[in-house]
Amino acid sequence: MAHPKANINIRNKKASFEYELIEKFVAGMQLVGTEMKSIRNGKVSMNDAYCQFHGGELYAKNIHISEYELGTCNNHLAKRDRKLLLTKRELDKLDRKLKESGLTIVPTRLFINDRGLAKLEIALARGKKVYDKRETLKQKDSKREMDRMMKF
């Protein structure tokens, strides 16, 4: 049974430009109040979002889920920290990788799965240098140019 608005797919385009994505994981999110309604409306921004361990648990920080317009006094806070739901093995693996090298965890995509649950795709990432970013832009431009040439 597919959810009527299961086509929500919010990407963090800045993450793939700023970071070299090494390994991806899909995590559930602990949501409260009217957050799911705002996600279904597409009112999410993940520009400066990152993930951080606190007390052995992983939290997503700086994900801005706008307040629900029709919400009452029970509306949620827009930029609160949200707990990510991963298995113990995945959490241990991520924690080990973070401690051993200069890696970070960034959210790359927020989507609603076929069961109607909000999922966050996170990636283990390494920061790109300036010349890597320039190389990415060159590749993107050349791909766009090739696509234009193929049309004619």
mmCIF file of C-alpha atoms in Angstrom:
data_model
loop_
_atom_site.group_PDB
_atom_site.id
_atom_site.type_symbol
_atom_site.label_atom_id
_atom_site.label_comp_id
_atom_site.label_asym_id
_atom_site.label_seq_id
_atom_site.Cartn_x
_atom_site.Cartn_y
_atom_site.Cartn_z
ATOM 1 C CA MET A 1 0.000 0.000 0.000
ATOM 2 C CA ALA A 2 1.788 3.135 -1.200
ATOM 3 C CA HIS A 3 1.276 6.363 0.675
ATOM 4 C CA PRO A 4 -0.399 9.111 -1.372
ATOM 5 C CA LYS A 5 2.524 11.542 -0.945
ATOM 6 C CA ALA A 6 5.345 9.002 -0.918
ATOM 7 C CA ASN A 7 7.138 10.888 -3.692
ATOM 8 C CA ILE A 8 8.917 13.274 -1.278
ATOM 9 C CA ASN A 9 12.632 13.296 -2.075
ATOM 10 C CA ILE A 10 14.552 16.227 -0.568
ATOM 11 C CA ARG A 11 18.260 16.310 -1.461
ATOM 12 C CA ASN A 12 21.182 18.065 0.164
ATOM 13 C CA LYS A 13 22.969 19.211 -3.003
ATOM 14 C CA LYS A 14 25.576 21.109 -1.014
ATOM 15 C CA ALA A 15 26.781 17.881 0.650
ATOM 16 C CA SER A 16 27.852 16.201 -2.583
ATOM 17 C CA PHE A 17 29.689 19.371 -3.642
ATOM 18 C CA GLU A 18 31.433 20.034 -0.317
ATOM 19 C CA TYR A 19 32.228 16.408 0.586
ATOM 20 C CA GLU A 20 33.492 13.216 -0.998
ATOM 21 C CA LEU A 21 30.816 10.664 -0.038
ATOM 22 C CA ILE A 22 32.386 7.362 1.008
ATOM 23 C CA GLU A 23 29.625 5.138 2.388
ATOM 24 C CA LYS A 24 25.857 5.650 2.665
ATOM 25 C CA PHE A 25 23.363 4.474 5.292
ATOM 26 C CA VAL A 26 19.580 4.807 5.566
ATOM 27 C CA ALA A 27 18.306 5.770 9.005
ATOM 28 C CA GLY A 28 14.901 6.339 10.487
ATOM 29 C CA MET A 29 14.192 9.588 12.325
ATOM 30 C CA GLN A 30 12.459 10.108 15.629
ATOM 31 C CA LEU A 31 9.823 12.753 14.825
ATOM 32 C CA VAL A 32 7.369 14.528 17.111
ATOM 33 C CA GLY A 33 4.139 16.426 16.685
ATOM 34 C CA THR A 34 3.503 17.923 13.281
ATOM 35 C CA GLU A 35 6.942 17.261 11.737
ATOM 36 C CA MET A 36 5.682 14.521 9.414
ATOM 37 C CA LYS A 37 2.990 16.809 8.000
ATOM 38 C CA SER A 38 5.607 19.468 7.232
ATOM 39 C CA ILE A 39 7.852 16.855 5.580
ATOM 40 C CA ARG A 40 4.958 15.707 3.395
ATOM 41 C CA ASN A 41 4.470 19.339 2.361
ATOM 42 C CA GLY A 42 8.158 19.484 1.400
ATOM 43 C CA LYS A 43 9.027 22.214 3.921
ATOM 44 C CA VAL A 44 12.531 20.934 4.731
ATOM 45 C CA SER A 45 15.974 22.496 4.357
ATOM 46 C CA MET A 46 19.188 20.526 4.922
ATOM 47 C CA ASN A 47 21.781 23.102 3.792
ATOM 48 C CA ASP A 48 23.986 23.204 6.896
ATOM 49 C CA ALA A 49 22.925 19.857 8.346
ATOM 50 C CA TYR A 50 25.327 17.413 9.970
ATOM 51 C CA CYS A 51 25.201 14.415 12.306
ATOM 52 C CA GLN A 52 26.889 14.053 15.664
ATOM 53 C CA PHE A 53 27.186 11.391 18.358
ATOM 54 C CA HIS A 54 25.912 12.283 21.817
ATOM 55 C CA GLY A 55 25.765 9.672 24.557
ATOM 56 C CA GLY A 56 26.282 6.753 22.173
ATOM 57 C CA GLU A 57 23.385 7.838 19.944
ATOM 58 C CA LEU A 58 23.475 9.645 16.608
ATOM 59 C CA TYR A 59 21.608 12.935 16.210
ATOM 60 C CA ALA A 60 20.901 14.986 13.085
ATOM 61 C CA LYS A 61 21.490 18.677 13.721
ATOM 62 C CA ASN A 62 20.485 21.809 11.787
ATOM 63 C CA ILE A 63 17.786 20.119 9.700
ATOM 64 C CA HIS A 64 15.153 22.815 9.354
ATOM 65 C CA ILE A 65 11.637 21.347 9.203
ATOM 66 C CA SER A 66 9.289 24.334 9.042
ATOM 67 C CA GLU A 67 6.424 24.573 11.472
ATOM 68 C CA TYR A 68 3.122 23.223 10.182
ATOM 69 C CA GLU A 69 0.861 26.090 9.073
ATOM 70 C CA LEU A 70 -2.279 24.554 10.559
ATOM 71 C CA GLY A 71 -0.528 23.478 13.761
ATOM 72 C CA THR A 72 -1.684 24.711 17.138
ATOM 73 C CA CYS A 73 0.296 25.338 20.305
ATOM 74 C CA ASN A 74 1.531 21.727 19.953
ATOM 75 C CA ASN A 75 3.653 22.624 16.922
ATOM 76 C CA HIS A 76 7.280 21.446 16.828
ATOM 77 C CA LEU A 77 10.510 23.447 16.974
ATOM 78 C CA ALA A 78 11.932 23.981 13.493
ATOM 79 C CA LYS A 79 15.640 23.296 14.152
ATOM 80 C CA ARG A 80 15.649 20.798 16.998
ATOM 81 C CA ASP A 81 18.076 17.868 17.155
ATOM 82 C CA ARG A 82 16.500 14.674 15.843
ATOM 83 C CA LYS A 83 17.599 11.219 16.952
ATOM 84 C CA LEU A 84 18.524 8.849 14.124
ATOM 85 C CA LEU A 85 17.424 5.242 14.361
ATOM 86 C CA LEU A 86 20.163 2.848 13.260
ATOM 87 C CA THR A 87 21.169 -0.632 14.365
ATOM 88 C CA LYS A 88 23.810 -1.000 17.067
ATOM 89 C CA ARG A 89 26.246 -2.496 14.537
ATOM 90 C CA GLU A 90 25.844 0.493 12.182
ATOM 91 C CA LEU A 91 26.279 2.963 15.049
ATOM 92 C CA ASP A 92 29.453 1.210 16.219
ATOM 93 C CA LYS A 93 30.849 1.186 12.678
ATOM 94 C CA LEU A 94 30.164 4.906 12.197
ATOM 95 C CA ASP A 95 31.612 5.794 15.601
ATOM 96 C CA ARG A 96 34.778 3.781 14.908
ATOM 97 C CA LYS A 97 35.268 5.432 11.484
ATOM 98 C CA LEU A 98 34.788 8.928 12.939
ATOM 99 C CA LYS A 99 37.382 8.390 15.672
ATOM 100 C CA GLU A 100 40.086 6.869 13.467
ATOM 101 C CA SER A 101 40.200 9.428 10.643
ATOM 102 C CA GLY A 102 39.051 12.907 9.659
ATOM 103 C CA LEU A 103 35.611 11.889 8.480
ATOM 104 C CA THR A 104 32.209 13.373 9.187
ATOM 105 C CA ILE A 105 28.591 12.289 8.763
ATOM 106 C CA VAL A 106 26.329 14.413 6.563
ATOM 107 C CA PRO A 107 22.654 13.941 5.641
ATOM 108 C CA THR A 108 22.306 13.630 1.873
ATOM 109 C CA ARG A 109 18.622 12.897 1.274
ATOM 110 C CA LEU A 110 15.301 12.893 3.137
ATOM 111 C CA PHE A 111 12.542 10.743 1.686
ATOM 112 C CA ILE A 112 9.339 8.930 2.582
ATOM 113 C CA ASN A 113 9.500 5.184 1.978
ATOM 114 C CA ASP A 114 6.705 3.001 0.606
ATOM 115 C CA ARG A 115 5.333 2.408 4.125
ATOM 116 C CA GLY A 116 4.917 6.158 4.687
ATOM 117 C CA LEU A 117 7.863 6.543 7.093
ATOM 118 C CA ALA A 118 10.381 9.381 6.912
ATOM 119 C CA LYS A 119 13.912 8.132 6.261
ATOM 120 C CA LEU A 120 17.169 10.050 6.194
ATOM 121 C CA GLU A 121 20.040 8.920 3.997
ATOM 122 C CA ILE A 122 23.327 9.785 5.677
ATOM 123 C CA ALA A 123 26.824 9.448 4.283
ATOM 124 C CA LEU A 124 30.240 9.015 5.785
ATOM 125 C CA ALA A 125 32.144 11.834 4.092
ATOM 126 C CA ARG A 126 35.538 13.477 3.784
ATOM 127 C CA GLY A 127 35.804 17.209 3.070
ATOM 128 C CA LYS A 128 36.910 18.182 -0.432
ATOM 129 C CA LYS A 129 39.752 20.568 -1.116
ATOM 130 C CA VAL A 130 39.222 23.636 -3.324
ATOM 131 C CA TYR A 131 40.829 21.989 -6.363
ATOM 132 C CA ASP A 132 38.525 18.957 -5.954
ATOM 133 C CA LYS A 133 35.503 21.269 -6.040
ATOM 134 C CA ARG A 134 36.814 22.905 -9.219
ATOM 135 C CA GLU A 135 37.277 19.474 -10.780
ATOM 136 C CA THR A 136 33.673 18.575 -9.883
ATOM 137 C CA LEU A 137 32.422 21.752 -11.573
ATOM 138 C CA LYS A 138 34.477 20.984 -14.703
ATOM 139 C CA GLN A 139 33.037 17.470 -14.903
ATOM 140 C CA LYS A 140 29.503 18.786 -14.485
ATOM 141 C CA ASP A 141 30.020 21.381 -17.246
ATOM 142 C CA SER A 142 31.510 18.852 -19.646
ATOM 143 C CA LYS A 143 28.637 16.424 -19.000
ATOM 144 C CA ARG A 144 26.119 19.193 -19.669
ATOM 145 C CA GLU A 145 27.954 20.112 -22.889
ATOM 146 C CA MET A 146 27.942 16.448 -24.028
ATOM 147 C CA ASP A 147 24.203 16.196 -23.354
ATOM 148 C CA ARG A 148 23.617 19.327 -25.440
ATOM 149 C CA MET A 149 25.636 17.930 -28.312
ATOM 150 C CA MET A 150 23.730 14.627 -28.204
ATOM 151 C CA LYS A 151 20.411 16.423 -28.675
ATOM 152 C CA PHE A 152 21.468 17.916 -32.028
#
